[in-house]
Amino acid sequence: MVLPPCFHRCRGKIYWRPATVHRILANQIYKGIFVWNGSAFTKAKAKRRRKKVEEVEFERPKLLIVSSELWADCNQKVKGMAARSGGKYPLSGVIHCGVCNALLSLKKAKNSCSVHCPQCEQANRVGGHHDFIGYSSLAAAKLALEWCLGKVFTGDVLKELHARLQARLESGPEGEKADLKRRIEELEVTLHRIKRLSLDPDIGDEFFKKDLTAALAEQKTKKAQLDALLSRESHVSKESVARQSAIDPLALMRRLLNGEPEAYKVRATLRRLISKFKFVARPTRYVSVYELTFIPGVGVAEVSETDVIDDTGVSFRVTVSTTARRPVVWVVEGERI
Ligand SMILES: [Zn+2]
């Protein structure tokens, strides 16, 4: 059995999607032609960096497994085939499926953009599971995100973040640090004693083997804990806490969502700030339910250009609904979970 690419990202049974199979069939290597700079990955990377790459074809007759005629038959030009979109949308590559965890696909349709799970859709189509949630829209996903951002960087959630930052500064990890240091010293004494006793020919080292292994293992973990504590501590300065507490990230987040910087930059920030963004249910037509988890500490660190001090998450469940009536009127409701 050959699993499709990115199978590790999805839960449950995995399905090959038509576009993936199409990409394989379209690879010229099977008719014995290697195209340097020909992969979609190379082209996308070049486009992002605003570079032009030139494709060069090399004949590799040893790698040929199908005739040129057969390859051409499998790759006839299809008129009007929809181009894959999403690359220019900041939210593409951010939203996951609530059922199987696959990345949701964004498809442009007339004036709007739909959002759905291609993996579950394919399962549904080929007679696998029937948990396909269905289609939502990019507008609904964006509204859910905006609603959450409004909660994450205002009111209680922001107050809680400020309190946590302050607490880190005030108490510091002094107690924990002292405990770890004391235990490491104790372990050193124990180890020294065991080593000395094991040198005694009347006793021998067999007797202490278990104790020695246990003490060495504990010493190793305690040292690692102490190192982690010290490195985290170096980020927590009065200045960085003050900077992270003083900024108002909401305005910047809104600008981000409106796509002011380039889409891929927004995507990078969103991926760090949002630890979960899932389309979880579609109770009826025109109603989408999303679940999102944010790490507000990442947002304030990013905006103030300091290191992350607090990585506590905050989660919401948001329902975005509309009706068939036009013009479209959205209703967004949510709660903290
Ligand atoms: Zn899915």
Coordinates of C-alpha atoms and ligand atoms in Angstrom, one line a residue:
M1 CA 0.0 0.0 0.0
V2 CA 1.3 3.4 -0.9
L3 CA 0.1 6.3 1.3
P4 CA -0.5 9.7 -0.2
P5 CA 1.8 12.6 0.7
C6 CA 1.1 14.4 4.0
F7 CA -0.7 11.3 5.4
H8 CA 0.9 11.9 8.8
R9 CA -1.2 15.1 9.2
C10 CA -4.6 13.3 9.0
R11 CA -6.4 11.1 11.5
G12 CA -8.2 8.0 10.6
K13 CA -8.3 6.4 7.1
I14 CA -6.4 8.2 4.5
Y15 CA -7.6 8.9 0.9
W16 CA -5.8 9.7 -2.3
R17 CA -7.3 12.8 -3.7
P18 CA -7.9 13.3 -7.4
A19 CA -5.5 16.3 -7.6
T20 CA -2.6 14.4 -6.0
V21 CA -3.1 11.5 -8.5
H22 CA -3.3 14.1 -11.3
R23 CA 0.0 15.6 -10.2
I24 CA 1.7 12.2 -10.3
L25 CA 0.3 11.4 -13.8
A26 CA 1.5 14.8 -15.0
N27 CA 5.1 14.2 -14.0
Q28 CA 7.2 13.9 -17.1
I29 CA 9.8 11.7 -15.4
Y30 CA 7.6 8.6 -16.3
K31 CA 8.2 9.2 -19.9
G32 CA 11.9 9.6 -19.3
I33 CA 12.2 13.4 -19.1
F34 CA 13.6 15.0 -16.0
V35 CA 12.6 18.7 -15.7
W36 CA 15.0 20.8 -13.7
N37 CA 13.1 23.5 -11.8
G38 CA 9.9 21.8 -12.9
S39 CA 8.3 20.9 -9.6
A40 CA 5.3 22.8 -8.3
F41 CA 7.3 23.3 -5.1
T42 CA 10.2 24.9 -6.8
K43 CA 7.9 27.2 -8.8
A44 CA 5.9 28.2 -5.7
K45 CA 9.1 29.0 -3.8
A46 CA 10.5 31.1 -6.7
K47 CA 7.2 33.0 -7.0
R48 CA 7.3 33.7 -3.2
R49 CA 10.8 35.1 -3.6
R50 CA 9.9 36.9 -6.8
K51 CA 12.5 35.0 -8.7
K52 CA 12.2 33.6 -12.2
V53 CA 13.3 30.1 -12.7
E54 CA 14.0 28.5 -16.0
E55 CA 12.8 25.0 -16.7
V56 CA 15.4 22.8 -18.4
E57 CA 14.5 19.3 -19.7
F58 CA 17.0 16.4 -19.6
E59 CA 16.4 13.1 -21.3
R60 CA 16.6 10.2 -18.9
P61 CA 15.6 7.2 -21.0
K62 CA 16.6 4.8 -18.2
L63 CA 13.8 6.2 -16.0
L64 CA 11.1 5.7 -18.7
I65 CA 8.2 3.5 -17.6
V66 CA 5.5 4.5 -20.0
S67 CA 5.6 5.5 -23.7
S68 CA 5.3 9.1 -24.7
E69 CA 2.0 8.4 -26.4
L70 CA 0.5 6.8 -23.3
W71 CA 1.8 9.8 -21.2
A72 CA 0.2 12.2 -23.7
D73 CA -3.1 10.4 -23.5
C74 CA -3.2 10.7 -19.8
N75 CA -2.3 14.4 -19.9
Q76 CA -4.8 15.9 -22.4
K77 CA -5.5 19.5 -21.8
V78 CA -8.8 20.0 -20.1
K79 CA -10.6 23.2 -21.0
G80 CA -11.9 25.4 -18.2
M81 CA -10.4 23.4 -15.4
A82 CA -10.4 25.5 -12.2
A83 CA -7.0 26.7 -11.2
R84 CA -6.0 25.9 -7.7
S85 CA -6.4 29.0 -5.6
G86 CA -5.7 29.8 -2.0
G87 CA -2.1 30.8 -2.2
K88 CA -3.0 34.4 -2.0
Y89 CA -5.4 33.9 0.9
P90 CA -3.9 34.5 4.3
L91 CA -6.2 31.8 5.8
S92 CA -5.2 29.0 3.4
G93 CA -3.1 26.5 5.2
V94 CA -4.4 27.6 8.6
I95 CA -7.8 26.0 9.0
H96 CA -8.1 22.2 9.6
C97 CA -10.9 19.7 9.5
G98 CA -12.7 19.0 12.7
V99 CA -13.2 15.3 11.7
C100 CA -9.9 14.2 10.2
N101 CA -7.6 17.1 10.8
A102 CA -6.6 17.5 7.1
L103 CA -6.0 21.1 5.9
L104 CA -9.1 22.6 4.5
S105 CA -9.2 23.5 0.8
L106 CA -10.2 27.0 -0.4
K107 CA -12.0 27.2 -3.7
K108 CA -13.0 30.4 -5.4
A109 CA -16.5 30.6 -6.7
K110 CA -17.9 33.7 -8.3
N111 CA -17.7 36.5 -5.7
S112 CA -17.0 34.3 -2.7
C113 CA -14.6 31.5 -1.6
S114 CA -15.7 28.2 -0.2
V115 CA -13.9 26.2 2.5
H116 CA -14.1 22.4 2.8
C117 CA -12.2 19.3 3.7
P118 CA -11.1 17.5 0.5
Q119 CA -10.1 14.4 2.4
C120 CA -13.6 13.9 4.0
E121 CA -15.2 14.8 0.7
Q122 CA -13.2 12.1 -1.1
A123 CA -14.0 9.6 1.6
N124 CA -17.7 10.4 1.2
R125 CA -17.4 10.1 -2.6
V126 CA -15.7 6.7 -2.6
G127 CA -17.9 5.1 0.0
G128 CA -15.6 5.6 3.1
H129 CA -16.9 7.3 6.1
H130 CA -19.9 9.7 5.8
D131 CA -18.8 12.4 8.3
F132 CA -18.1 15.0 5.7
I133 CA -19.1 18.3 7.4
G134 CA -19.7 20.0 4.1
Y135 CA -18.9 23.5 2.8
S136 CA -18.3 26.7 4.8
S137 CA -17.1 29.9 3.4
L138 CA -14.0 31.9 3.7
A139 CA -16.1 34.9 4.8
A140 CA -17.5 32.8 7.7
A141 CA -14.1 31.6 8.8
K142 CA -12.7 35.1 8.7
L143 CA -15.6 36.4 10.8
A144 CA -15.0 33.6 13.3
L145 CA -11.4 34.6 13.5
E146 CA -12.2 38.3 13.9
W147 CA -14.7 37.6 16.6
C148 CA -12.1 35.6 18.5
L149 CA -9.3 38.2 18.0
G150 CA -11.7 40.8 19.5
K151 CA -12.0 38.6 22.6
V152 CA -8.3 37.5 22.8
F153 CA -6.9 41.0 22.9
T154 CA -9.5 42.8 25.0
G155 CA -11.3 42.5 28.3
D156 CA -10.9 39.5 30.6
V157 CA -8.6 37.4 28.3
L158 CA -6.2 40.3 28.0
K159 CA -6.3 41.1 31.7
E160 CA -5.5 37.4 32.4
L161 CA -2.5 37.6 30.1
H162 CA -1.2 40.8 31.8
A163 CA -1.7 39.1 35.2
R164 CA 0.3 36.1 34.1
L165 CA 3.1 38.2 32.7
Q166 CA 3.3 40.2 35.9
A167 CA 3.3 37.0 38.0
R168 CA 6.2 35.6 36.0
L169 CA 8.1 38.8 36.7
E170 CA 7.3 39.0 40.4
S171 CA 7.6 35.5 41.7
G172 CA 10.0 34.2 39.1
P173 CA 11.0 30.6 39.2
E174 CA 13.3 31.1 42.2
G175 CA 11.7 28.5 44.4
E176 CA 11.7 25.9 41.7
K177 CA 15.3 26.7 40.7
A178 CA 16.5 26.4 44.3
D179 CA 14.8 23.0 44.7
L180 CA 16.4 21.7 41.5
K181 CA 19.9 22.9 42.5
R182 CA 19.6 21.3 45.9
R183 CA 18.5 17.9 44.5
I184 CA 21.3 18.0 41.9
E185 CA 23.8 18.5 44.7
E186 CA 22.3 15.6 46.7
L187 CA 22.5 13.3 43.7
E188 CA 26.2 14.2 43.2
V189 CA 27.0 13.2 46.8
T190 CA 25.0 9.9 46.4
L191 CA 26.8 9.1 43.1
H192 CA 30.2 9.8 44.7
R193 CA 29.4 7.5 47.6
I194 CA 28.2 4.7 45.3
K195 CA 31.3 4.9 43.2
R196 CA 33.5 4.8 46.3
L197 CA 31.7 1.8 47.8
S198 CA 31.7 -0.1 44.5
L199 CA 35.5 0.1 44.4
D200 CA 35.6 -2.0 47.7
P201 CA 36.6 -5.5 46.5
D202 CA 34.5 -7.0 49.4
I203 CA 31.3 -5.4 48.1
G204 CA 31.8 -5.1 44.3
D205 CA 29.8 -2.9 41.8
E206 CA 27.0 -5.5 41.1
F207 CA 25.3 -4.6 44.3
F208 CA 24.9 -0.9 43.4
K209 CA 24.1 -1.2 39.7
K210 CA 20.4 -0.4 40.1
D211 CA 21.0 2.5 42.5
L212 CA 23.7 3.9 40.2
T213 CA 21.5 3.8 37.1
A214 CA 18.6 5.4 38.9
A215 CA 20.7 8.2 40.4
L216 CA 22.3 9.0 37.0
A217 CA 18.9 9.1 35.2
E218 CA 17.5 11.4 37.8
Q219 CA 20.5 13.7 37.7
K220 CA 20.1 13.9 33.9
T221 CA 16.5 14.9 34.0
K222 CA 16.9 17.4 36.8
K223 CA 19.8 19.0 35.0
A224 CA 17.7 19.3 31.8
Q225 CA 14.9 20.9 33.9
L226 CA 17.2 23.4 35.4
D227 CA 18.7 24.3 31.9
A228 CA 15.2 24.8 30.5
L229 CA 14.3 27.0 33.5
L230 CA 17.4 29.2 33.1
S231 CA 16.9 29.7 29.4
R232 CA 13.2 30.6 29.9
E233 CA 14.2 33.0 32.7
S234 CA 16.6 34.9 30.4
H235 CA 13.5 36.0 28.3
V236 CA 11.7 37.5 31.3
S237 CA 13.0 40.9 31.9
K238 CA 11.1 43.9 33.4
E239 CA 11.5 45.6 30.1
S240 CA 10.0 42.8 27.9
V241 CA 7.1 42.3 30.3
A242 CA 6.4 46.0 30.3
R243 CA 6.5 46.1 26.5
Q244 CA 4.3 43.0 26.1
S245 CA 1.8 44.5 28.6
A246 CA 1.7 47.9 27.0
I247 CA 1.0 47.2 23.4
D248 CA -2.4 46.9 21.8
P249 CA -2.1 44.0 19.3
L250 CA -5.7 44.2 18.1
A251 CA -5.2 47.0 15.6
L252 CA -2.3 45.2 14.1
M253 CA -4.2 41.9 14.0
R254 CA -7.0 43.6 12.2
R255 CA -4.6 45.1 9.7
L256 CA -3.1 41.6 9.2
L257 CA -6.4 40.1 8.5
N258 CA -7.2 42.7 5.9
G259 CA -4.1 41.5 4.1
E260 CA -1.9 44.5 4.5
P261 CA 1.4 42.7 4.5
E262 CA 1.8 39.9 2.0
A263 CA -0.4 36.8 2.5
Y264 CA 2.4 34.5 3.4
K265 CA 3.7 36.8 6.2
V266 CA 0.2 37.0 7.6
R267 CA -0.1 33.2 7.4
A268 CA 3.2 32.8 9.3
T269 CA 2.0 35.1 12.1
L270 CA -1.4 33.4 12.3
R271 CA 0.1 30.0 12.4
R272 CA 2.2 31.0 15.5
L273 CA -0.7 32.8 17.2
I274 CA -3.4 30.2 16.5
S275 CA -2.6 26.7 17.8
K276 CA -6.0 25.4 16.6
F277 CA -8.4 26.6 13.9
K278 CA -11.0 23.9 13.1
F279 CA -14.2 23.7 11.1
V280 CA -16.1 21.4 13.4
A281 CA -19.8 21.4 12.4
R282 CA -22.4 22.6 10.0
P283 CA -25.7 22.0 11.9
T284 CA -27.8 23.4 9.0
R285 CA -27.2 25.1 5.7
Y286 CA -25.8 28.7 6.2
V287 CA -24.5 27.8 9.7
S288 CA -20.8 27.0 10.4
V289 CA -19.2 26.2 13.7
Y290 CA -15.5 26.8 14.3
E291 CA -13.2 26.0 17.2
L292 CA -10.1 28.1 17.7
T293 CA -7.3 28.1 20.3
F294 CA -5.0 31.1 20.5
I295 CA -1.7 31.7 22.3
P296 CA -2.1 35.4 23.1
G297 CA 1.4 35.5 24.6
V298 CA 2.7 34.9 21.0
G299 CA 0.7 37.8 19.6
V300 CA 2.1 40.3 22.1
A301 CA 5.6 39.0 21.7
E302 CA 5.4 39.2 18.0
V303 CA 4.1 42.8 18.0
S304 CA 6.5 44.0 20.6
E305 CA 9.4 42.1 19.0
T306 CA 10.4 40.3 22.2
D307 CA 10.6 36.6 23.1
V308 CA 7.5 34.7 24.1
I309 CA 7.1 34.7 27.9
D310 CA 3.7 33.2 28.3
D311 CA 2.4 30.3 26.2
T312 CA -1.0 29.7 27.8
G313 CA -3.8 28.9 25.3
V314 CA -7.3 30.2 25.3
S315 CA -10.1 28.5 23.3
F316 CA -13.4 29.5 21.7
R317 CA -16.3 27.9 19.9
V318 CA -17.9 30.2 17.4
T319 CA -21.0 29.9 15.4
V320 CA -21.3 32.0 12.2
S321 CA -24.7 32.0 10.5
T322 CA -26.6 33.7 7.7
T323 CA -29.7 33.2 5.7
A324 CA -30.6 32.8 2.0
R325 CA -31.8 36.5 2.0
R326 CA -29.6 39.0 0.1
P327 CA -27.7 41.1 0.9
V328 CA -25.9 38.8 3.2
V329 CA -26.2 39.5 6.9
W330 CA -23.9 37.5 9.2
V331 CA -24.6 36.7 12.8
V332 CA -21.6 35.7 14.9
E333 CA -22.0 34.1 18.3
G334 CA -19.3 32.5 20.4
E335 CA -18.2 31.2 23.8
R336 CA -15.0 30.4 25.6
I337 CA -14.4 26.7 26.0
Ligands
ZN1 ZN -11.8 16.0 7.0

